[in-house]
Amino acid sequence: MVQQNERDFLERRHRASEEKARSATDPAIARIHGEFAAAYARRLEQHGATFG
């Protein structure tokens, strides 16, 4: 259950970071959120999660 909770958390954070990267008006802020999204994606891959 802990692993599922962590996966759910990572998926939510990944989606939120992608959305913030898309909607940011400052390119530097968009880049930072994009980096967060990429980091969450790497963690999800380590968990074997698939997402799109």
Coordinates of N, CA and C in Angstrom, one line a residue:
M1 N 0.8 -1.2 0.0 CA 0.0 0.0 0.0 C 0.9 1.3 0.0
V2 N 1.9 1.3 0.7 CA 2.8 2.4 0.7 C 3.4 2.7 -0.7
Q3 N 3.7 1.6 -1.4 CA 4.3 1.8 -2.7 C 3.2 2.4 -3.6
Q4 N 1.9 2.0 -3.5 CA 0.9 2.6 -4.3 C 0.6 4.0 -3.9
N5 N 0.7 4.3 -2.7 CA 0.5 5.7 -2.2 C 1.6 6.6 -2.8
E6 N 2.8 6.1 -2.8 CA 4.0 6.8 -3.3 C 3.8 7.0 -4.9
R7 N 3.4 6.0 -5.5 CA 3.1 6.1 -7.0 C 2.0 7.1 -7.3
D8 N 1.0 7.1 -6.5 CA -0.1 8.0 -6.7 C 0.4 9.5 -6.5
F9 N 1.2 9.7 -5.5 CA 1.8 11.0 -5.2 C 2.6 11.4 -6.4
L10 N 3.5 10.5 -6.8 CA 4.4 10.9 -7.9 C 3.6 11.2 -9.2
E11 N 2.6 10.5 -9.5 CA 1.8 10.7 -10.7 C 1.1 12.1 -10.6
R12 N 0.5 12.4 -9.4 CA -0.1 13.7 -9.2 C 0.9 14.8 -9.3
R13 N 2.0 14.7 -8.7 CA 3.0 15.7 -8.8 C 3.6 15.9 -10.2
H14 N 3.7 14.8 -10.9 CA 4.2 14.8 -12.3 C 3.2 15.6 -13.2
R15 N 1.9 15.3 -13.1 CA 0.9 16.0 -13.8 C 0.8 17.5 -13.5
A16 N 0.9 17.8 -12.2 CA 0.8 19.2 -11.7 C 2.0 20.0 -12.2
S17 N 3.2 19.4 -12.2 CA 4.4 20.0 -12.7 C 4.3 20.3 -14.2
E18 N 3.8 19.3 -14.9 CA 3.7 19.5 -16.4 C 2.7 20.7 -16.7
E19 N 1.6 20.7 -16.0 CA 0.6 21.8 -16.2 C 1.2 23.1 -15.8
K20 N 1.9 23.2 -14.7 CA 2.5 24.5 -14.3 C 3.6 24.9 -15.3
A21 N 4.3 24.0 -15.9 CA 5.3 24.3 -16.9 C 4.6 24.9 -18.1
R22 N 3.5 24.3 -18.5 CA 2.8 24.7 -19.7 C 2.2 26.1 -19.5
S23 N 1.7 26.4 -18.3 CA 1.0 27.6 -18.1 C 1.8 28.8 -17.6
A24 N 3.1 28.5 -17.2 CA 3.9 29.6 -16.7 C 4.2 30.6 -17.8
T25 N 4.2 31.9 -17.4 CA 4.5 32.9 -18.4 C 5.9 33.3 -18.4
D26 N 6.6 33.0 -17.3 CA 8.1 33.3 -17.2 C 8.8 32.0 -17.7
P27 N 9.6 32.1 -18.7 CA 10.3 31.0 -19.2 C 11.2 30.3 -18.2
A28 N 11.8 31.0 -17.2 CA 12.6 30.4 -16.2 C 11.8 29.5 -15.3
I29 N 10.6 30.0 -14.9 CA 9.7 29.3 -14.1 C 9.2 28.0 -14.8
A30 N 8.9 28.2 -16.1 CA 8.4 27.0 -16.9 C 9.5 26.0 -17.0
R31 N 10.8 26.4 -17.1 CA 11.9 25.4 -17.2 C 12.0 24.7 -15.8
I32 N 11.9 25.4 -14.7 CA 12.0 24.8 -13.4 C 10.9 23.7 -13.2
H33 N 9.7 24.1 -13.6 CA 8.5 23.1 -13.5 C 8.8 21.9 -14.4
G34 N 9.3 22.2 -15.6 CA 9.6 21.1 -16.5 C 10.7 20.2 -15.9
E35 N 11.6 20.7 -15.2 CA 12.7 19.9 -14.6 C 12.0 19.1 -13.5
F36 N 11.1 19.7 -12.7 CA 10.4 18.9 -11.7 C 9.6 17.7 -12.3
A37 N 8.9 18.0 -13.4 CA 8.1 17.0 -14.1 C 9.0 15.9 -14.6
A38 N 10.2 16.2 -15.1 CA 11.1 15.2 -15.6 C 11.6 14.4 -14.4
A39 N 11.9 15.0 -13.3 CA 12.4 14.2 -12.1 C 11.3 13.3 -11.6
Y40 N 10.0 13.7 -11.6 CA 8.9 12.9 -11.2 C 8.8 11.7 -12.2
A41 N 9.0 12.0 -13.5 CA 8.9 10.9 -14.5 C 9.9 9.9 -14.3
R42 N 11.2 10.3 -14.0 CA 12.2 9.3 -13.7 C 11.9 8.5 -12.5
R43 N 11.3 9.1 -11.4 CA 10.9 8.3 -10.2 C 9.8 7.3 -10.6
L44 N 8.9 7.8 -11.4 CA 7.8 6.9 -11.8 C 8.4 5.7 -12.6
E45 N 9.3 5.9 -13.5 CA 9.9 4.8 -14.3 C 10.6 3.8 -13.3
Q46 N 11.2 4.3 -12.3 CA 11.8 3.4 -11.3 C 10.8 2.5 -10.6
H47 N 9.6 3.0 -10.5 CA 8.5 2.3 -9.9 C 7.8 1.4 -10.9
G48 N 8.2 1.5 -12.2 CA 7.6 0.7 -13.2 C 6.2 1.2 -13.7
A49 N 5.9 2.5 -13.4 CA 4.6 3.0 -13.7 C 4.6 3.5 -15.2
T50 N 3.5 3.3 -15.8 CA 3.3 3.9 -17.1 C 2.4 5.1 -17.0
F51 N 2.7 6.1 -17.8 CA 1.8 7.3 -17.8 C 2.0 7.9 -19.1
G52 N 1.1 8.8 -19.4 CA 1.1 9.5 -20.7 C 0.7 10.9 -20.6

